[in-house]
Tab-separated table of C-alpha atoms and ligand atoms in Angstrom:
chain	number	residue	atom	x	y	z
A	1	UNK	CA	-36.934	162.898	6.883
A	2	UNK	CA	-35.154	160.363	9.025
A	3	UNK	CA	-34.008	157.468	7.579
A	4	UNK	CA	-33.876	155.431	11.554
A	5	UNK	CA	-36.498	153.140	11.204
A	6	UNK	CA	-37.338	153.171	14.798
A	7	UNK	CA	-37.832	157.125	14.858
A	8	UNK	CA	-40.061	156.421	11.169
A	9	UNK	CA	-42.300	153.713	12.860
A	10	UNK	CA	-42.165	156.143	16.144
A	11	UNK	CA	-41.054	152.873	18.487
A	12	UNK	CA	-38.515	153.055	21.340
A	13	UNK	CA	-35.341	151.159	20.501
A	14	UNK	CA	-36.486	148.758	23.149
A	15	UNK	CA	-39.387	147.803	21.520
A	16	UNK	CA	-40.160	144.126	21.125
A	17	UNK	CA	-40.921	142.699	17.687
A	18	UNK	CA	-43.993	141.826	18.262
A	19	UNK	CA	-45.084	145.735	19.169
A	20	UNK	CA	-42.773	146.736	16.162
A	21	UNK	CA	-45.171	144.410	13.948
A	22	UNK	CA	-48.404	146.014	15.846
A	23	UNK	CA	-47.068	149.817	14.773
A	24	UNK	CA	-46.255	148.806	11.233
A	25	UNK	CA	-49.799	147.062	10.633
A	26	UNK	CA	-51.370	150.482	12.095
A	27	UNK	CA	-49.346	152.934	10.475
A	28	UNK	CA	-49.581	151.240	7.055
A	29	UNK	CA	-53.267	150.763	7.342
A	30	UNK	CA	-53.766	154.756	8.110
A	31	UNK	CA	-51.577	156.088	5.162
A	32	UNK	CA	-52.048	152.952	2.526
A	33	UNK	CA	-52.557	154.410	-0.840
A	34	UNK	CA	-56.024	152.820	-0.868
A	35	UNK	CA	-57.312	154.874	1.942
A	36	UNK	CA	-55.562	157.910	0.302
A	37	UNK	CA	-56.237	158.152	-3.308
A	38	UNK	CA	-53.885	160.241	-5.463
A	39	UNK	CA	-52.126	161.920	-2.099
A	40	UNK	CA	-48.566	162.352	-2.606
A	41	UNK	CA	-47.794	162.504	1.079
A	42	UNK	CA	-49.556	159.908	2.107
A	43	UNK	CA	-47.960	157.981	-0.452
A	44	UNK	CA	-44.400	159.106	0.762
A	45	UNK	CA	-45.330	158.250	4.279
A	46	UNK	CA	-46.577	154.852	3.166
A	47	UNK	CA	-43.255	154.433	1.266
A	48	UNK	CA	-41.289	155.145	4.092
A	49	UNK	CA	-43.147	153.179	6.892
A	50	UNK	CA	-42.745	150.565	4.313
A	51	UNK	CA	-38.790	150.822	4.351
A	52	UNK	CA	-38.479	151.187	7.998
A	53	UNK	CA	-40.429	147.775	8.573
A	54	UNK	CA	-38.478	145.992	5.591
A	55	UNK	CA	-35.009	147.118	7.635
A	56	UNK	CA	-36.063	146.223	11.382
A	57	UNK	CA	-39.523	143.848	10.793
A	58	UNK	CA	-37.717	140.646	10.883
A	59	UNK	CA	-35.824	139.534	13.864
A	60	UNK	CA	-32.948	138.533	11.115
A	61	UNK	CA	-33.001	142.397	9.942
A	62	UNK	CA	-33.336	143.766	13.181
A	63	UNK	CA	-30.051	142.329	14.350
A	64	UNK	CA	-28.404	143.405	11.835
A	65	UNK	CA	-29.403	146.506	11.811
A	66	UNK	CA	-28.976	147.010	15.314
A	67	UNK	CA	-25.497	145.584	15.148
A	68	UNK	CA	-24.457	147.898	12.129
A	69	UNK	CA	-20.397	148.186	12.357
A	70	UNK	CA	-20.322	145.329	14.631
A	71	UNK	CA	-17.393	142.662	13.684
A	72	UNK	CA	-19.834	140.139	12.607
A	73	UNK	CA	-21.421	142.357	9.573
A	74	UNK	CA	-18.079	143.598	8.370
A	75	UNK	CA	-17.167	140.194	7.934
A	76	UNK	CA	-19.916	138.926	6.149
A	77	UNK	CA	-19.490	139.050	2.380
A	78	UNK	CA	-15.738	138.718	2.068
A	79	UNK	CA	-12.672	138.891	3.825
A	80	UNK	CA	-11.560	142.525	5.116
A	81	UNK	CA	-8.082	141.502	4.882
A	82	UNK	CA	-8.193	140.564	1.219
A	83	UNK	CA	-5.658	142.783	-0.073
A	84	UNK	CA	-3.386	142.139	2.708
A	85	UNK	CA	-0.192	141.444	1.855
A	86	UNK	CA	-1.253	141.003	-1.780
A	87	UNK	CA	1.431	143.843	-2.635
A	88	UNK	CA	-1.815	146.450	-3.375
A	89	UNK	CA	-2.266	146.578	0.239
A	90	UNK	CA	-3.644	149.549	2.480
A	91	UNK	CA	-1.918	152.895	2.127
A	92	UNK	CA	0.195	154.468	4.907
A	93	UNK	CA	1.528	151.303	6.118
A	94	UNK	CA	-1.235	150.406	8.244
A	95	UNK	CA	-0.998	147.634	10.230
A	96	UNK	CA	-2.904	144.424	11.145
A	97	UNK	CA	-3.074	145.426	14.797
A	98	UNK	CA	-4.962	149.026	13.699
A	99	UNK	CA	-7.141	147.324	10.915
A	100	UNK	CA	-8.191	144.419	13.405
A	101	UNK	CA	-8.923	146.990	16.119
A	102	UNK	CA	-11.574	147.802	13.887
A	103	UNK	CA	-13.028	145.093	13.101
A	104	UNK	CA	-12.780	143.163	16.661
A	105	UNK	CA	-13.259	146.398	19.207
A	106	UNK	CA	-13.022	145.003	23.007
A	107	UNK	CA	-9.862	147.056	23.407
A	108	UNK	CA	-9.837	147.644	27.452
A	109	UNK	CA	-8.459	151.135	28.671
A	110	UNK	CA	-4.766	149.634	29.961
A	111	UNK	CA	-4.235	148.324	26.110
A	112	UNK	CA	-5.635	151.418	24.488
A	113	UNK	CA	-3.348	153.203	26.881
A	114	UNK	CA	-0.296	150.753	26.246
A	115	UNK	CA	-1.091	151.096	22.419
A	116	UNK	CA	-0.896	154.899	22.618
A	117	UNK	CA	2.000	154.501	24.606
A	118	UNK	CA	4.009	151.964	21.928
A	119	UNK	CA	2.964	154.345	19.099
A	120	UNK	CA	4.531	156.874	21.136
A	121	UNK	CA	7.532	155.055	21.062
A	122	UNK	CA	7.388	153.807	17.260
A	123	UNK	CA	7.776	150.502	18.709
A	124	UNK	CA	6.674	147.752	16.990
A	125	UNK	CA	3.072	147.356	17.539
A	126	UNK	CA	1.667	144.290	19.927
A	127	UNK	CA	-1.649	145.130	20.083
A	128	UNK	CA	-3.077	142.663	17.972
A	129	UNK	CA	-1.464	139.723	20.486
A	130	UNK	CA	-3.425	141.490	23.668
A	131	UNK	CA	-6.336	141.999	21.375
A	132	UNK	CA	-9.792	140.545	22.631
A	133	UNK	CA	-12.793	139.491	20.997
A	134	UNK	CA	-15.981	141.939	20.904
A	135	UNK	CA	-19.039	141.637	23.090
A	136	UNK	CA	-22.072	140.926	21.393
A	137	UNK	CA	-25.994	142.524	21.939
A	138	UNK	CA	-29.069	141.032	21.470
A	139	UNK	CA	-32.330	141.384	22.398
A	140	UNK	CA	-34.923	138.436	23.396
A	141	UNK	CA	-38.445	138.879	23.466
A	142	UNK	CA	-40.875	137.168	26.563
A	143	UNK	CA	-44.335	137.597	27.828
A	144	UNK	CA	-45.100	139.503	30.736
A	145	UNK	CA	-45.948	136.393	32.248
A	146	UNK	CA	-42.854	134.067	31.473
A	147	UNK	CA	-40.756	137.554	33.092
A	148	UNK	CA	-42.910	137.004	36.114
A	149	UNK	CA	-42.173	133.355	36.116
A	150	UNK	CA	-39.103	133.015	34.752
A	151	UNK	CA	-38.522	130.792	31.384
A	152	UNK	CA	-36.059	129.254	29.218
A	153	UNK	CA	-35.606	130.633	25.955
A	154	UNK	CA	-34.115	128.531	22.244
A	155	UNK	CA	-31.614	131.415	21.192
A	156	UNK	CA	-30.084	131.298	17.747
A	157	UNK	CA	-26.853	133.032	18.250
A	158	UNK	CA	-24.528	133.781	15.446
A	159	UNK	CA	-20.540	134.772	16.261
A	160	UNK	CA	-17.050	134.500	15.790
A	161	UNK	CA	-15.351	131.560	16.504
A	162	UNK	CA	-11.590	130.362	16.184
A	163	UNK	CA	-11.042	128.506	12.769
A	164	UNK	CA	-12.067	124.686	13.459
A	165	UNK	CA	-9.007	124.320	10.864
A	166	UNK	CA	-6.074	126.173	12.188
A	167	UNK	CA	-7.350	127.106	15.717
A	168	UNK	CA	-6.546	130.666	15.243
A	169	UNK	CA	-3.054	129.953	14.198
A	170	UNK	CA	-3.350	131.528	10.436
A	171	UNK	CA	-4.522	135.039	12.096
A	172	UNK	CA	-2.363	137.741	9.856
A	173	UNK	CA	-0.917	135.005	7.862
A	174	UNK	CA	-1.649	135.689	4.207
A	175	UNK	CA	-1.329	131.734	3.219
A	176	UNK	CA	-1.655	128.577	5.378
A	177	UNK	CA	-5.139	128.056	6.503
A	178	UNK	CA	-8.257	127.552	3.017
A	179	UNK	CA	-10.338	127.560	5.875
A	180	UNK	CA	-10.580	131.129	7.419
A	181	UNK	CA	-7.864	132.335	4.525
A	182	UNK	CA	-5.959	133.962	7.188
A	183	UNK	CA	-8.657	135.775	9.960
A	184	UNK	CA	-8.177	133.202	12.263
A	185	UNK	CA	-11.791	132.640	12.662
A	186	UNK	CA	-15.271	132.218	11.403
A	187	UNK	CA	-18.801	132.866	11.534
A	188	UNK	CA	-20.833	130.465	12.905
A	189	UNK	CA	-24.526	129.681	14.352
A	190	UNK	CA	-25.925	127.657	16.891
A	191	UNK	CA	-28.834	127.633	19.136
A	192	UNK	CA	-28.110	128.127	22.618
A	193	UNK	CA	-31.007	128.365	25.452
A	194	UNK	CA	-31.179	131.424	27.364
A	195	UNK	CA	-32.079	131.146	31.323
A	196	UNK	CA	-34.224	133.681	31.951
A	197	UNK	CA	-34.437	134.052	35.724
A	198	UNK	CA	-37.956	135.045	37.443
A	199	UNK	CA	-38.955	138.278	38.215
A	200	UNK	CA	-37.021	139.912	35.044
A	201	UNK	CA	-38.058	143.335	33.864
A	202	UNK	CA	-38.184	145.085	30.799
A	203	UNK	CA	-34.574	146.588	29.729
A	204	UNK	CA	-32.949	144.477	32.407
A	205	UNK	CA	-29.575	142.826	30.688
A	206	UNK	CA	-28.414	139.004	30.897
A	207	UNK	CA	-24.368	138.425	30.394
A	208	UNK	CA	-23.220	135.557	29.007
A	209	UNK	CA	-19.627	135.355	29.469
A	210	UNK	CA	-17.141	134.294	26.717
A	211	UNK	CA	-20.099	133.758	24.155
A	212	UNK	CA	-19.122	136.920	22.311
A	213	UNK	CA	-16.944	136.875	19.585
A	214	UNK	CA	-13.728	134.988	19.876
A	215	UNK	CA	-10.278	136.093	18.852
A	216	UNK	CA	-7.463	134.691	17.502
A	217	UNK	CA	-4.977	135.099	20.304
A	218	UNK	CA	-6.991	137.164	23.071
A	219	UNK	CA	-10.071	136.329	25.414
A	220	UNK	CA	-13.670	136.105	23.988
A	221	UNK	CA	-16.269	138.855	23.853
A	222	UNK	CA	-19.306	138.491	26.139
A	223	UNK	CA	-23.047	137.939	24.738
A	224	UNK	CA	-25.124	140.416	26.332
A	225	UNK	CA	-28.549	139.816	25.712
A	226	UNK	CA	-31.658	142.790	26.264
A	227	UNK	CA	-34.450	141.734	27.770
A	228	UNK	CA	-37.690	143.328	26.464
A	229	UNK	CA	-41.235	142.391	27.662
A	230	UNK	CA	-44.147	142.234	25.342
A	231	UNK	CA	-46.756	144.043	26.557
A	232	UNK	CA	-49.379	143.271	24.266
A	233	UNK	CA	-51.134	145.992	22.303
A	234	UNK	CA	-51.839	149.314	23.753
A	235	UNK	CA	-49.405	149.346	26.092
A	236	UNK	CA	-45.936	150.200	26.345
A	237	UNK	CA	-42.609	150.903	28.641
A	238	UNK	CA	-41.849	154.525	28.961
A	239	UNK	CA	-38.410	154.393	31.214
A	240	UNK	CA	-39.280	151.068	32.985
A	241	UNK	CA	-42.842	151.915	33.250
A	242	UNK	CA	-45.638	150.188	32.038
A	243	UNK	CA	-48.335	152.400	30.124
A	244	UNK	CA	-51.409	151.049	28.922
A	245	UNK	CA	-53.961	153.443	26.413
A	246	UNK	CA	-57.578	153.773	27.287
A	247	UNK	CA	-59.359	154.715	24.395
A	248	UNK	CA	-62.569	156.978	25.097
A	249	UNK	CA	-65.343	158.697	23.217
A	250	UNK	CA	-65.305	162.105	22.835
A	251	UNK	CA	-68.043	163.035	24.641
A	252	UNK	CA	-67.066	161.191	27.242
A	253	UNK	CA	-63.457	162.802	27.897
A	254	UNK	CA	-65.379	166.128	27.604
A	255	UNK	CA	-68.233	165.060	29.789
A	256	UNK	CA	-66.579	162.454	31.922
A	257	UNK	CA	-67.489	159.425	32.511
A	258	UNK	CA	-67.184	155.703	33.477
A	259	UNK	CA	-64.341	153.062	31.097
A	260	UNK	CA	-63.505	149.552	31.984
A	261	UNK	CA	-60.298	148.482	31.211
A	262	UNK	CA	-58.232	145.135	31.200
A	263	UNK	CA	-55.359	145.175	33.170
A	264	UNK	CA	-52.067	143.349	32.343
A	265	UNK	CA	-53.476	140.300	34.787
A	266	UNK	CA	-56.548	140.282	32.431
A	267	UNK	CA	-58.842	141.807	34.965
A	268	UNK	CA	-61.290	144.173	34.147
A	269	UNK	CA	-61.937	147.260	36.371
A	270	UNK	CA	-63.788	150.454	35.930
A	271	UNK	CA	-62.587	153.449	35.696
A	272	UNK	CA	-63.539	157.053	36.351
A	273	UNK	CA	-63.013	159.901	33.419
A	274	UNK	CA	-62.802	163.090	35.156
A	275	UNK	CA	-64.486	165.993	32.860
A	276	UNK	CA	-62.622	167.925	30.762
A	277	UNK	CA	-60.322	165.312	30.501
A	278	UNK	CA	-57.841	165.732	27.798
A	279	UNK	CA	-55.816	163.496	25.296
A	280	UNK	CA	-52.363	162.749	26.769
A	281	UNK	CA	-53.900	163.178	30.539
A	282	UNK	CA	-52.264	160.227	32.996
A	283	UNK	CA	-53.583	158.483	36.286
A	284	UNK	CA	-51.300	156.025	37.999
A	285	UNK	CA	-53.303	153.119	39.047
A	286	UNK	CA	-50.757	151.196	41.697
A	287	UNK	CA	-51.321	147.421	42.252
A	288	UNK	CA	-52.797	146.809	38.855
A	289	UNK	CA	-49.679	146.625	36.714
A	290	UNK	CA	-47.024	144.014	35.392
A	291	UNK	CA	-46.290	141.465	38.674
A	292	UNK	CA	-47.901	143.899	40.943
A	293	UNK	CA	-46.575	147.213	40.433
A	294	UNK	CA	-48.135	150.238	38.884
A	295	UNK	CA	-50.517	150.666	35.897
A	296	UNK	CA	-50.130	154.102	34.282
A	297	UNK	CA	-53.176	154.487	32.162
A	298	UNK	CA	-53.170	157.306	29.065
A	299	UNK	CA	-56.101	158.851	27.341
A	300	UNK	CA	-56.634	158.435	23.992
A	301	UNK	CA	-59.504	158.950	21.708
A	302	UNK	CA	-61.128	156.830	20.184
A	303	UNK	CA	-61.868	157.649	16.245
A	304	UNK	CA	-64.459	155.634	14.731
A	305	UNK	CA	-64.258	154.688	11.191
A	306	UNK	CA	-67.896	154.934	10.317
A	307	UNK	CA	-71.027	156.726	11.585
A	308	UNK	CA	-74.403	156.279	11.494
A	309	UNK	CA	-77.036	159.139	10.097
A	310	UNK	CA	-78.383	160.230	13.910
A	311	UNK	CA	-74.390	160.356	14.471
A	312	UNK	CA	-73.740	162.762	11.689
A	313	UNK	CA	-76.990	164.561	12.747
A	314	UNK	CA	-75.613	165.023	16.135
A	315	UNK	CA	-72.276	166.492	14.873
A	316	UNK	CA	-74.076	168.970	12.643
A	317	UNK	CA	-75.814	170.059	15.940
A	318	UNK	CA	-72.565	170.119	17.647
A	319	UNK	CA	-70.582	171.846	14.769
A	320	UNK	CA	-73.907	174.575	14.898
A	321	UNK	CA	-72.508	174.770	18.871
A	322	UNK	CA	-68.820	175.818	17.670
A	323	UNK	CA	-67.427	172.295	18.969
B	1	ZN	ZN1	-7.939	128.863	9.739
């Protein structure tokens, strides 16, 4: 079983929270223990769902998860230079330019190269002084309507920045600065308000430069920041297209039929079910999606919870029929 939430809950990675939230509440209604007495798969599915949310259900969690091996996690909880210096050390000599690599990334092609190229050499290595600070991601969630209008968004944005103490100065040092003990910076939050200009759409990517992490010595990271549009629920963006579910009786995707459906812009239209429809089957209604562009509707079923005794009479017939 995979253990990437995303894949568990079955959301794209570009999902926004709020359809992330919609999932979980399905999923965990479908397989909860009380609907499934004494069923050991259920219960492991349940289990499962029930990790996946706790690991990307809050937008705290989310981050971080999405950010895994990014500077900013590896230096929360303690400083990765602690033994630096201390005499126990790393083995192999390593040195602060390779361990910081590691921890900052940004390393452009010309100073990979020109690393390479000092190794090479066994000169002494000056990496760490053309070092940069590492972009940040994140992803910011707005209603199909403030992405048609445009909106400002409050952003609490967490990075590296140079030590308010030593400005940087005690980077590699292994005494001289309480304040950063030696990294040369620190994590810190503030809240910072995103411009989000009209007409954005879903995946499209703001850059923020220099609001990255910062670095001792080198240039700031850039915050790049996701854009994701809620869709509401029962809909969804497949590659930059908007999908919305129609969900239809039975007999009615067998028989065919009239639906009406509410579009994105809340208005309701009817539309035609062509027999012998199946589950899955697409139509592309143009002019009726997000800001004007088009709606691709799916077929689903719809599967009722309850039915009534002429219901149940009507399925025996049916069953009788071989359907
Ligand atoms: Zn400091």
């Amino acid at each position: 079983m995979s253990d990437n939430p995303y894949v568990v809950l079955g959301v794209p990675k570009d999902a926004t929270n709020a359809e992330i939230k919609r999932v979980y509440r399905k999923l965990a209604r479908q397989y909860h223990p009380d609907r499934n007495p004494g069923d050991a798969a259920a219960e492991e599915k349940f289990k499962s769902i029930q990790a996946a949310y706790d690991s990307i259900g809050t937008v705290e969690g989310r981050k971080e998860y999405d950010n895994q091996g990014r500077a900013q996690d590896m230096f929360r909880g303690g400083n990765p230079f602690s033994n630096f210096g201390t005499g126990g050390g790393f083995p192999g000599g390593v040195d602060i330019g390779d361990i910081f690599s590691q921890f900052m990334g940004g390393r452009n092609q010309q100073q990979r190269n020109e690393f390479e190229a000092s190794r090479a050499r066994k000169e002494p290595n000056r990496s760490a002084e053309t070092e940069n600070g590492s972009d940040i991601e994140s992803g910011l969630d707005i209603t199909l309507d403030d992405a048609k209008n445009g909106t400002d968004v409050k952003f609490t944005h967490r990075r590296l920045k140079k030590c308010k103490k030593c400005d940087g100065r005690a980077f590699g040092t292994t005494k001289g600065c309480s304040e950063c003990k030696g990294l040369g910076v620190s994590t810190r939050e503030s809240v910072i308000t995103v411009k989000v200009p009209p007409g954005a759409i879903h995946g499209q990517q703001l850059r923020l430069n220099k609001m990255g992490n910062e670095h001792p010595h080198g240039k700031p990271g850039d915050l790049i920041i996701n854009i994701r549009l809620d869709a509401e629920d029962g809909r969804r963006w497949e590659n930059g297209r908007l999908i919305q579910e129609v969900p239809i009786n039975y007999t009615t995707l067998l028989l065919g039929g009239n639906v009406q459906i509410k579009t994105p812009s809340n208005k309701r239209i009817q539309i035609e079910i062509p027999a012998r429809s199946k589950i899955g089957d697409r139509r592309r209604l143009n002019g009726q999606g997000h800001d004007g562009g088009p709606l691709d509707i799916e077929f689903t079923i719809i599967e009722p919870d309850k039915l009534n005794k002429k219901q149940i009479i009507a399925l025996e017939k049916l069953k009788e029929l071989g359907l």
